[in-house]
Amino acid sequence: MHEQSLVQALLDLIEEYAGRYGAKKICRVRLSCGRVSGIEPACLRFAFAVQSQGTVADGAHLELDLLPVRIYCFACEQEIQDEAYHAVCPRCRGSAVVLVGGTEELKLIDMDAE
Amino acid sequence: MKIPVVKNVLDANNRIAAENQALFAAHQVYTINLISSPGAGKTTLIEKTIAALRTDYRIGVIEGDIQDTCDAERIAKLGVPVVQITTGGACHIDSSMVREALATFDLAALDFLIIENVGNLVCPAEFSLGEHAKVAMLSVPEGDDKPAKYPLIFHVSSVLLINKIDLMPYVSFDRERACSDARKNNPQLLLFEISCKTNAGMDGWYAWLRTQIASIRQ
């Protein structure tokens, strides 16, 4: 439920950049975050739909790029991507792994203005 | 028109966290952000830690809860400065709440500040408060699968306290699994197995804190 705080911070950032570029309406917002960053995409979309009402981003389409989970496997001696984090290597099923990516925090990449 | 941004959404939170961090540095106050599920034993750990370290250090506490002030009242009974943050429904403390709370402390009269976050293993991991270290706590009855299920908190923490080890004989908790999964999220993670009830392992935790508090002093 921290998605509500994230969306408020996101809307502040959107307003700031919309003002800077003199945009009156934002129609598309592109975000990225890691798959294990603790953000629930459905909650984020719902919060955005509710909280953006009456703002410059009211009705904007939200695109969320989910960055893959990346682990390093000591047995395979390489970095491997996965859809989710299971604390095991998806290739060899070994457990000598370290989480190296997928925890990236929510970032506003760009947006389209009318 | 395309507007490029490429900024972290929590930059505003991180900026205020950096201001808090500068305040802690200026006053040489070592600060921890204590994070766990509800009921893992955060407040009891704080009570024990105050009792063990208060003769050598001046300690303050910020208590974060969704509502109610019973934790702050427990700490106030010990006679140390404490401020309660009630988040009013929010599942975590953010850096601006801490900045407000700091205004009510005399930081020059503190050596060590403990921030007890809202009981939650998910959201507090994302919000930096300006602390020196995040300390995660897991209690044995919660189960050994938590480090695999909630990777972020173990990834961002410096220390993991495994509490209530006196209950090991009564619950199925594979300590090897918990420790090994936690280290997969963060190979640098420092682990202490403790019991706030029997005091097992607590000396290691206190010794670590003493080293940390000393390390930021000139």
XYZ file of C-alpha atoms in Angstrom:
332
model
C 0.000 0.000 0.000
C 3.039 2.269 -0.156
C 2.051 2.604 -3.838
C -0.099 5.519 -2.665
C 2.997 7.390 -1.391
C 4.913 6.474 -4.542
C 2.142 7.781 -6.794
C 2.005 11.067 -4.849
C 5.771 11.491 -5.335
C 5.359 10.509 -8.995
C 2.592 13.085 -9.540
C 4.773 15.794 -7.931
C 7.564 14.898 -10.355
C 5.172 14.855 -13.330
C 3.771 18.293 -12.384
C 7.305 19.664 -12.023
C 8.416 18.511 -15.482
C 5.086 19.357 -17.159
C 5.444 22.894 -15.804
C 9.044 23.107 -16.955
C 8.065 22.134 -20.516
C 4.810 24.142 -20.489
C 2.737 20.981 -21.046
C -0.980 21.268 -20.317
C -1.824 17.585 -20.528
C 0.233 14.420 -20.137
C -1.150 11.471 -22.104
C 1.499 8.783 -21.509
C 3.893 8.132 -18.641
C 6.716 5.588 -18.856
C 8.150 4.140 -15.647
C 10.599 1.404 -14.772
C 11.293 -0.624 -11.661
C 12.812 -3.965 -10.709
C 10.580 -7.017 -10.408
C 11.488 -7.460 -6.742
C 11.418 -3.780 -5.818
C 8.314 -4.367 -3.704
C 6.009 -2.550 -6.108
C 2.766 -4.239 -7.083
C 1.924 -3.060 -10.634
C -1.848 -3.494 -10.189
C -1.807 -1.407 -6.991
C 0.337 1.220 -8.696
C -2.077 1.482 -11.641
C -5.091 1.688 -9.364
C -3.480 4.363 -7.179
C -2.429 6.319 -10.257
C -5.940 6.177 -11.767
C -7.466 7.507 -8.546
C -4.851 10.026 -7.467
C -4.157 11.539 -10.912
C -7.763 12.752 -11.243
C -7.804 16.501 -11.676
C -4.043 16.673 -12.264
C -2.139 17.291 -15.489
C -1.803 13.490 -15.842
C -5.538 12.740 -15.496
C -6.319 9.809 -17.818
C -2.689 9.308 -18.847
C -1.643 5.859 -20.039
C 0.836 4.260 -17.637
C 3.636 2.106 -19.074
C 5.687 0.144 -16.569
C 8.904 -1.566 -17.693
C 9.661 -4.351 -15.225
C 13.409 -4.927 -15.019
C 14.269 -8.633 -14.714
C 15.540 -10.408 -11.648
C 19.245 -11.047 -12.183
C 21.181 -13.528 -10.127
C 24.807 -14.563 -10.246
C 25.253 -18.337 -10.018
C 28.600 -19.493 -8.626
C 28.171 -22.967 -10.135
C 27.367 -21.724 -13.662
C 29.835 -18.842 -13.146
C 27.525 -16.407 -14.876
C 24.767 -13.890 -14.439
C 21.307 -15.239 -15.272
C 17.980 -13.474 -15.691
C 14.731 -14.769 -14.275
C 11.107 -13.677 -14.144
C 10.910 -14.102 -10.380
C 13.310 -14.610 -7.500
C 13.449 -18.107 -6.021
C 16.896 -18.040 -4.373
C 17.965 -20.851 -6.753
C 19.589 -20.816 -10.190
C 16.947 -21.304 -12.921
C 19.539 -23.188 -15.032
C 21.260 -25.659 -12.715
C 18.803 -25.458 -9.759
C 21.828 -24.892 -7.520
C 21.504 -22.636 -4.502
C 24.923 -20.923 -4.620
C 23.448 -17.695 -5.957
C 23.466 -13.990 -5.181
C 20.788 -11.470 -6.125
C 22.419 -8.773 -8.280
C 19.503 -7.052 -10.038
C 15.758 -6.593 -9.944
C 15.593 -4.371 -6.875
C 15.866 -1.079 -8.829
C 13.566 1.571 -7.407
C 10.712 3.211 -9.311
C 11.947 5.644 -11.935
C 10.102 8.069 -14.224
C 11.741 7.611 -17.629
C 9.799 9.969 -19.904
C 6.309 11.137 -20.781
C 4.295 12.317 -23.772
C 2.531 15.652 -23.611
C -0.168 17.039 -25.882
C 5.987 16.351 -27.375
C 8.194 13.912 -25.506
C 9.503 15.021 -22.125
C 12.598 13.114 -20.945
C 12.925 12.806 -17.157
C 14.892 9.735 -15.970
C 14.607 10.448 -12.256
C 13.893 8.231 -9.278
C 10.349 8.824 -8.099
C 11.591 8.833 -4.516
C 14.238 11.503 -5.189
C 12.291 13.950 -3.000
C 12.374 11.421 -0.143
C 16.068 10.733 -0.786
C 16.899 14.477 -0.718
C 15.303 14.909 2.707
C 17.009 11.681 3.842
C 20.344 13.255 2.829
C 19.496 16.325 4.944
C 18.704 14.085 7.924
C 21.973 12.244 7.314
C 23.872 15.557 7.367
C 22.217 16.416 10.708
C 23.217 13.048 12.187
C 26.777 13.551 10.953
C 27.001 17.133 12.258
C 25.892 16.048 15.736
C 27.673 12.686 15.648
C 24.504 10.723 16.322
C 24.723 7.113 15.155
C 21.278 6.189 13.771
C 19.657 2.863 12.976
C 16.376 2.163 11.165
C 14.889 -0.973 12.733
C 12.582 -2.940 10.427
C 10.608 -6.154 10.998
C 7.176 -7.727 10.799
C 4.736 -6.778 13.563
C 5.478 -8.792 16.685
C 9.084 -9.765 15.919
C 10.213 -7.963 19.066
C 11.433 -4.522 17.969
C 10.244 -2.610 21.021
C 11.565 -5.252 23.419
C 14.926 -5.162 21.623
C 15.002 -1.387 22.050
C 14.201 -1.658 25.777
C 17.002 -4.202 26.242
C 19.466 -2.185 24.181
C 18.760 0.990 26.152
C 19.299 -0.877 29.432
C 22.610 -2.288 28.193
C 24.085 0.863 26.646
C 22.605 3.796 28.569
C 25.476 4.115 31.021
C 27.862 4.827 28.132
C 25.705 6.574 25.538
C 22.889 9.106 25.408
C 20.094 7.359 23.535
C 16.943 8.663 21.805
C 14.108 6.782 20.122
C 11.650 7.553 17.334
C 8.669 5.195 17.383
C 6.709 4.663 14.175
C 3.240 3.161 14.272
C 0.068 3.418 12.247
C -1.790 4.566 15.330
C -1.577 4.527 19.130
C 1.296 5.568 21.364
C 1.769 2.471 23.558
C 5.293 1.765 22.230
C 6.411 5.335 22.949
C 4.944 5.038 26.448
C 6.976 1.866 27.066
C 10.160 3.682 26.063
C 9.268 6.894 27.931
C 9.069 4.844 31.154
C 12.808 4.231 30.797
C 13.430 7.968 30.935
C 14.986 8.412 27.495
C 13.773 11.010 24.973
C 11.205 9.466 22.637
C 8.968 10.824 19.881
C 6.038 8.908 18.467
C 5.268 9.220 14.766
C 1.757 8.017 13.961
C 1.554 7.557 10.221
C -2.259 7.559 10.115
C -2.491 4.487 7.911
C 0.765 4.702 5.965
C 2.678 1.433 6.037
C 6.132 2.982 6.500
C 7.950 6.033 7.872
C 9.387 8.435 5.290
C 12.240 10.906 5.581
C 10.042 13.985 6.048
C 8.295 12.386 9.064
C 11.732 11.801 10.587
C 12.790 15.380 9.833
C 9.744 16.644 11.730
C 10.450 14.319 14.645
C 14.107 15.400 14.768
C 13.020 18.997 15.387
C 11.767 17.919 18.822
C 15.100 16.345 19.870
C 18.205 18.067 21.179
C 20.563 16.226 18.819
C 23.606 17.704 20.540
C 22.555 15.719 23.616
C 22.397 12.352 21.805
C 24.959 9.728 20.780
C 22.640 7.057 19.436
C 19.208 7.253 17.837
C 16.976 4.254 17.210
C 14.137 4.618 14.706
C 11.553 1.856 15.065
C 9.777 1.599 11.726
C 6.172 0.492 11.219
C 5.912 -3.317 11.486
C 6.201 -4.386 7.843
C 8.845 -6.276 5.847
C 7.950 -4.705 2.493
C 7.446 -0.957 2.259
C 9.986 0.404 4.782
C 12.767 -1.148 2.691
C 12.199 1.426 -0.039
C 12.253 4.620 2.005
C 15.638 5.823 3.163
C 15.433 7.962 6.307
C 19.060 9.114 6.384
C 20.073 6.379 8.844
C 23.587 4.948 9.116
C 22.284 1.396 8.933
C 19.077 -0.484 8.345
C 18.699 -3.328 10.827
C 16.245 -6.044 9.823
C 14.775 -8.343 12.418
C 13.165 -11.723 11.876
C 11.724 -13.864 14.645
C 11.850 -17.641 14.634
C 8.042 -18.243 14.744
C 7.619 -16.230 11.510
C 9.316 -19.007 9.551
C 12.611 -19.552 7.747
C 11.148 -18.648 4.334
C 11.027 -14.874 4.879
C 14.447 -14.051 3.322
C 13.377 -15.880 0.149
C 9.958 -14.205 0.097
C 10.961 -10.623 0.934
C 14.338 -10.183 -0.766
C 14.493 -6.381 -0.822
C 14.615 -5.777 2.931
C 17.515 -8.231 3.335
C 19.208 -6.727 0.269
C 19.242 -3.194 1.712
C 19.952 -4.003 5.383
C 23.381 -4.079 7.030
C 22.373 -6.373 9.866
C 19.889 -9.195 10.352
C 18.821 -10.048 13.878
C 17.175 -13.461 14.211
C 15.179 -13.096 17.420
C 13.372 -15.547 19.736
C 15.934 -18.327 19.196
C 14.764 -19.723 22.552
C 11.655 -20.885 20.629
C 13.680 -23.004 18.150
C 12.787 -26.316 19.858
C 9.055 -25.589 19.530
C 8.728 -24.458 15.895
C 10.118 -25.717 12.619
C 12.700 -23.147 11.665
C 15.645 -24.150 9.501
C 18.279 -21.620 10.573
C 20.668 -22.733 7.824
C 18.036 -21.982 5.203
C 17.127 -18.593 6.676
C 20.764 -17.490 6.978
C 21.801 -18.793 3.583
C 18.797 -17.240 1.790
C 19.374 -13.928 3.553
C 23.030 -13.917 2.446
C 21.994 -14.617 -1.158
C 20.197 -11.273 -1.057
C 23.187 -9.577 0.487
C 26.540 -11.314 0.960
C 27.704 -8.531 3.334
C 24.748 -9.005 5.699
C 25.861 -9.344 9.313
C 23.863 -11.906 11.294
C 23.149 -12.098 15.000
C 21.028 -14.877 16.480
C 19.491 -13.549 19.656
C 16.805 -13.953 22.256
C 15.556 -10.819 23.965
C 13.938 -13.110 26.547
C 16.977 -15.166 27.618
C 19.606 -12.579 26.495
C 21.320 -15.240 24.342
C 23.495 -13.616 21.693
C 22.739 -10.082 22.865
C 26.354 -9.308 23.786
C 27.398 -9.611 20.145
C 24.712 -7.123 19.109
C 25.732 -4.647 21.820
C 29.406 -4.975 20.888
C 28.615 -4.292 17.240
C 26.607 -1.184 18.200
C 29.446 0.110 20.401
C 31.869 -0.227 17.489
C 29.481 1.588 15.157
C 28.730 4.428 17.583
C 32.479 4.897 18.187
C 33.236 4.792 14.457
C 31.428 8.056 13.663
C 32.990 10.014 16.518
C 35.983 12.204 15.985
